[in-house]
mmCIF file of C-alpha atoms in Angstrom:
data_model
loop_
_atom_site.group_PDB
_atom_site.id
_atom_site.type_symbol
_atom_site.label_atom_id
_atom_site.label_comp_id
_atom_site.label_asym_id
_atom_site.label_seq_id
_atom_site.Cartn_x
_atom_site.Cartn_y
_atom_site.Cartn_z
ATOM 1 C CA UNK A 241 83.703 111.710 -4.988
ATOM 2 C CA UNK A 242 80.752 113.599 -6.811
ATOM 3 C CA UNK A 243 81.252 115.812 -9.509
ATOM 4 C CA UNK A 244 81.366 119.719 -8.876
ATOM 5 C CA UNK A 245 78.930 122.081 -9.330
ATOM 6 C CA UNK A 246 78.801 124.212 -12.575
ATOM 7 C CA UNK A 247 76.237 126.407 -14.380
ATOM 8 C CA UNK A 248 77.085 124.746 -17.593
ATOM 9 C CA UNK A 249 76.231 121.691 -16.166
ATOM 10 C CA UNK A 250 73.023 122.634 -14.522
ATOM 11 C CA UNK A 251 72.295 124.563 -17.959
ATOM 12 C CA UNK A 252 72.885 121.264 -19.672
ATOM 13 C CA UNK A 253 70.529 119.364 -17.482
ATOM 14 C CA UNK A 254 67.691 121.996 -18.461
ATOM 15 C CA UNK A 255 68.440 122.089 -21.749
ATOM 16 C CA UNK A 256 68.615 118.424 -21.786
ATOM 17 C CA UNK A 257 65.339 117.885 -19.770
ATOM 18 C CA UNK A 258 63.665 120.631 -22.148
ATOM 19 C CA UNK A 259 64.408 118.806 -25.422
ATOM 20 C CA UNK A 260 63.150 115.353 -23.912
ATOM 21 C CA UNK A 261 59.909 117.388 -22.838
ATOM 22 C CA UNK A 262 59.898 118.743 -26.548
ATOM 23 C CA UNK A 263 60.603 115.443 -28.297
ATOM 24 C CA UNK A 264 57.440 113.843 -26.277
ATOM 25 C CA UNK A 265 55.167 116.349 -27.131
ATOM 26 C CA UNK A 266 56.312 115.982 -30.903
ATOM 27 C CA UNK A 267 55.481 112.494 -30.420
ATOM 28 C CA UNK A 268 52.559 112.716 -29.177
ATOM 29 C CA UNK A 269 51.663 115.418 -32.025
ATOM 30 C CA UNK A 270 52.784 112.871 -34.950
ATOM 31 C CA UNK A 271 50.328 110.024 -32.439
ATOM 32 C CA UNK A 272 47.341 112.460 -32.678
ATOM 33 C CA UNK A 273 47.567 113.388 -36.455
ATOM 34 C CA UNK A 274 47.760 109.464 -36.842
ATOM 35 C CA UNK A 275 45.067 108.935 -34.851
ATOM 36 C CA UNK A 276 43.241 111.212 -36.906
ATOM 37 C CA UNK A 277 44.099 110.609 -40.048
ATOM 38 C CA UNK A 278 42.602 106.554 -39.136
ATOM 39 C CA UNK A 279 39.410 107.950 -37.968
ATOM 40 C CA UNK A 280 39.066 110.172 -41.385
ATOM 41 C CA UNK A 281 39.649 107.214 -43.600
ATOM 42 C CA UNK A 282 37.110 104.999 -41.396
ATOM 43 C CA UNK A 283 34.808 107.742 -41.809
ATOM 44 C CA UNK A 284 34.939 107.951 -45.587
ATOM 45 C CA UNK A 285 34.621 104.041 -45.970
ATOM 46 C CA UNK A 286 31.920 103.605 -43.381
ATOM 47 C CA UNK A 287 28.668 102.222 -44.932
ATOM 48 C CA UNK A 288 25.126 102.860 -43.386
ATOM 49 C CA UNK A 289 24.103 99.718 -41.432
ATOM 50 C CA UNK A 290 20.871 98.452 -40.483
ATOM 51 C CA UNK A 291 21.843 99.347 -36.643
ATOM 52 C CA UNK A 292 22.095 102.885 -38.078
ATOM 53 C CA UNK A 293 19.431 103.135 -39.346
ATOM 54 C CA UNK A 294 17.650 101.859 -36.043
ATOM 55 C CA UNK A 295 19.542 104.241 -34.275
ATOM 56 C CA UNK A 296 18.280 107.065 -36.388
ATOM 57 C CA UNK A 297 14.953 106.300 -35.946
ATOM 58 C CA UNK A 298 15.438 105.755 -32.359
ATOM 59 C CA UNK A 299 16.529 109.474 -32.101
ATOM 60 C CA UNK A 300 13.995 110.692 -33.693
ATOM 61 C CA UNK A 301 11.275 109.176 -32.131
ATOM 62 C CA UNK A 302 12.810 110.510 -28.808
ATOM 63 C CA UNK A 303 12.966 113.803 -30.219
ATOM 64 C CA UNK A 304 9.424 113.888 -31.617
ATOM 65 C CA UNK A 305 8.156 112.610 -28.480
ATOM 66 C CA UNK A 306 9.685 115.241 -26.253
ATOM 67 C CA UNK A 307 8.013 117.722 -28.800
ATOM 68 C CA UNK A 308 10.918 118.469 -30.972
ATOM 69 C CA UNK A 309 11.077 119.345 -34.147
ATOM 70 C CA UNK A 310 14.176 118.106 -35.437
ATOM 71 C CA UNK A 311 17.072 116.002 -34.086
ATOM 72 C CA UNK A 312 20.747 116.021 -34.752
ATOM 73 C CA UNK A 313 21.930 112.599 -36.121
ATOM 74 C CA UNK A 314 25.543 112.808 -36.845
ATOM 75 C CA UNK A 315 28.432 114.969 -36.581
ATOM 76 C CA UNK A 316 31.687 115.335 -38.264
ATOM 77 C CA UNK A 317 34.438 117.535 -38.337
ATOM 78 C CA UNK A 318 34.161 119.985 -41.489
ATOM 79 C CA UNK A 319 37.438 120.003 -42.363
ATOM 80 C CA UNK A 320 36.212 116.260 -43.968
ATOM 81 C CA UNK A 321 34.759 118.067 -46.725
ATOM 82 C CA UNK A 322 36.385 119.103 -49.512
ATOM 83 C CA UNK A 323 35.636 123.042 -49.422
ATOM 84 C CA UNK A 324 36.138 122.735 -45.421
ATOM 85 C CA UNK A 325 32.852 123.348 -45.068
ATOM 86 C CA UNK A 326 32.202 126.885 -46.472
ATOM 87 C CA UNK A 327 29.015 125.602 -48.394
ATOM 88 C CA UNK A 328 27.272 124.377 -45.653
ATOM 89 C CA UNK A 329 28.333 126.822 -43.374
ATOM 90 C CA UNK A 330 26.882 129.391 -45.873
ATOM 91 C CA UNK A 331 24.022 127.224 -46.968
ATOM 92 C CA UNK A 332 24.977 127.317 -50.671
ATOM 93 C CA UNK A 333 23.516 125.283 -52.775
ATOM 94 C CA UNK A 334 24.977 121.906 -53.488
ATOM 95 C CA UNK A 335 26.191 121.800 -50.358
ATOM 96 C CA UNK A 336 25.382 118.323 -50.246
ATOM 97 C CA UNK A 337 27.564 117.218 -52.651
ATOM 98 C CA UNK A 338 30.560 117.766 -49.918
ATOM 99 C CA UNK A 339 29.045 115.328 -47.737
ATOM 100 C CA UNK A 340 32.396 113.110 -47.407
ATOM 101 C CA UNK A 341 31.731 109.559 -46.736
ATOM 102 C CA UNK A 342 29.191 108.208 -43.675
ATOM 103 C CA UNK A 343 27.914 111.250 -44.116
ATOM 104 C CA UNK A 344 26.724 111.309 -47.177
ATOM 105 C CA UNK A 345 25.589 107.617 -46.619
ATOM 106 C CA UNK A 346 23.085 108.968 -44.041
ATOM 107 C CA UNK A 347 22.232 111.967 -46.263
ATOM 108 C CA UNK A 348 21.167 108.910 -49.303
ATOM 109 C CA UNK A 349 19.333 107.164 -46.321
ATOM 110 C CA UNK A 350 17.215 109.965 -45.338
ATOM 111 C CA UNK A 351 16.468 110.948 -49.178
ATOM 112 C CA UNK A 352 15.503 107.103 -49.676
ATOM 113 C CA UNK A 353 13.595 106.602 -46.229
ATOM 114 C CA UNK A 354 13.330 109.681 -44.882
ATOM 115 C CA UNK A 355 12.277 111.813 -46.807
ATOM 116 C CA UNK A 356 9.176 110.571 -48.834
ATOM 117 C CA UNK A 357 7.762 110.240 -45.386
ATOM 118 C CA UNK A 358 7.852 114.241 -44.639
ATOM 119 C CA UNK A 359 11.240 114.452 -42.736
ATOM 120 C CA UNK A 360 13.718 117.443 -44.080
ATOM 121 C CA UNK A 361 17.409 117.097 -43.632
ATOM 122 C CA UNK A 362 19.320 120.517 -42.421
ATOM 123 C CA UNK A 363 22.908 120.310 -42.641
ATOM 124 C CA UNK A 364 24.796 122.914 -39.893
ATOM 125 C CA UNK A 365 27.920 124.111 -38.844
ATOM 126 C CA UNK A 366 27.902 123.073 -34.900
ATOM 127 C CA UNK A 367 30.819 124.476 -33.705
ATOM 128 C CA UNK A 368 33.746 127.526 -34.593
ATOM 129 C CA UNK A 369 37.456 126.600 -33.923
ATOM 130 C CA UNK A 370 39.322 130.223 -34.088
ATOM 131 C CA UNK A 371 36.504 131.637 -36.142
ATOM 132 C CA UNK A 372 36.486 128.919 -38.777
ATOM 133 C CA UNK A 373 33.938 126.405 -39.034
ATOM 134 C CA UNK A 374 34.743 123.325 -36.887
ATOM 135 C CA UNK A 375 32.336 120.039 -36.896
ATOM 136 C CA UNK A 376 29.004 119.435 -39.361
ATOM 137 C CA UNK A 377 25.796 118.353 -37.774
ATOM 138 C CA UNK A 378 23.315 116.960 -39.722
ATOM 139 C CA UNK A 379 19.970 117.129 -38.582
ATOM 140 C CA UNK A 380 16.020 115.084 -39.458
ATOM 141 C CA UNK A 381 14.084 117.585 -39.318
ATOM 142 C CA UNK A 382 9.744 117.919 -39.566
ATOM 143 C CA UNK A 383 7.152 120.427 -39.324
ATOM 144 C CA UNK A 384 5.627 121.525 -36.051
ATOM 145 C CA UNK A 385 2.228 120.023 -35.739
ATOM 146 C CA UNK A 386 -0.255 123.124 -37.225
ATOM 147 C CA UNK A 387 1.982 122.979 -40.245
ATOM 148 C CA UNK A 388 1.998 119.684 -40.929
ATOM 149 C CA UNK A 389 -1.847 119.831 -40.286
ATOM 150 C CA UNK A 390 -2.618 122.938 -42.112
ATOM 151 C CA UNK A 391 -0.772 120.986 -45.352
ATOM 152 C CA UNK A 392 -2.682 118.167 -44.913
#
């Protein structure tokens, strides 16, 4: 014989099927911020290869080839650096010094490599999340071609 119908008991079920829903989503919450928190700390540690280097140079060969004049080469979220990115977003000076990590690796590749050879380095907020700054781009950048030939 089957049970009989209630409200409490179809109440129950929704509550029941509710907090299930609830406790998933928490999970997967406390799975993203891990997630996260990994790809921050492999970030930080990452050290400038030679295949990242390549691939820098790649880019901006592409770049200067489709008549470009700068190119971004990496991205990262601001919240990385340690003001959240208020001094690049406001181009303060210094704002280098927040570079957090891989990026500042590539920053201390372009001033060794880079930059003797005329390339500038621009360092941009990309993206807003809710009116706050979201990810950094950092962008190679070089002088259009009358510039470059006028300074010659």
């Amino acid at each position: 014989m089957s049970h009989p119908l209630t409200v409490a008991a179809l109440y129950a079920g929704r509550k029941a099927r509710r907090d299930a829903e609830m406790a998933q989503l928490h999970q997967a919450d406390q799975e993203a911020v891990k997630q996260r928190d990994a790809e921050h700390r492999a970030f930080l540690a990452r050290a400038l290869t030679e295949a990242d280097a390549a691939e820098i140079q790649h880019r901006i060969l592409r770049a200067f080839g489709r008549h470009e004049r700068e190119v971004q080469v990496l991205s990262f979220p601001s919240d990385y650096c340690d003001d959240g990115g208020r001094r690049i977003n406001h181009a303060l000076p210094g704002w280098e010094e927040q570079l957090p990590g891989f990026a500042h690796a590539v920053y201390a590749y372009w001033s060794q490599t880079l930059k003797p050879g005329g390339f500038g380095l621009q360092a941009r907020i990309v993206s807003m999340e809710d009116g706050m700054p979201g990810d950094v781009g950092l962008f190679v950048t070089w002088p259009d071609e009358v510039a470059f030939e006028g300074g010659a």
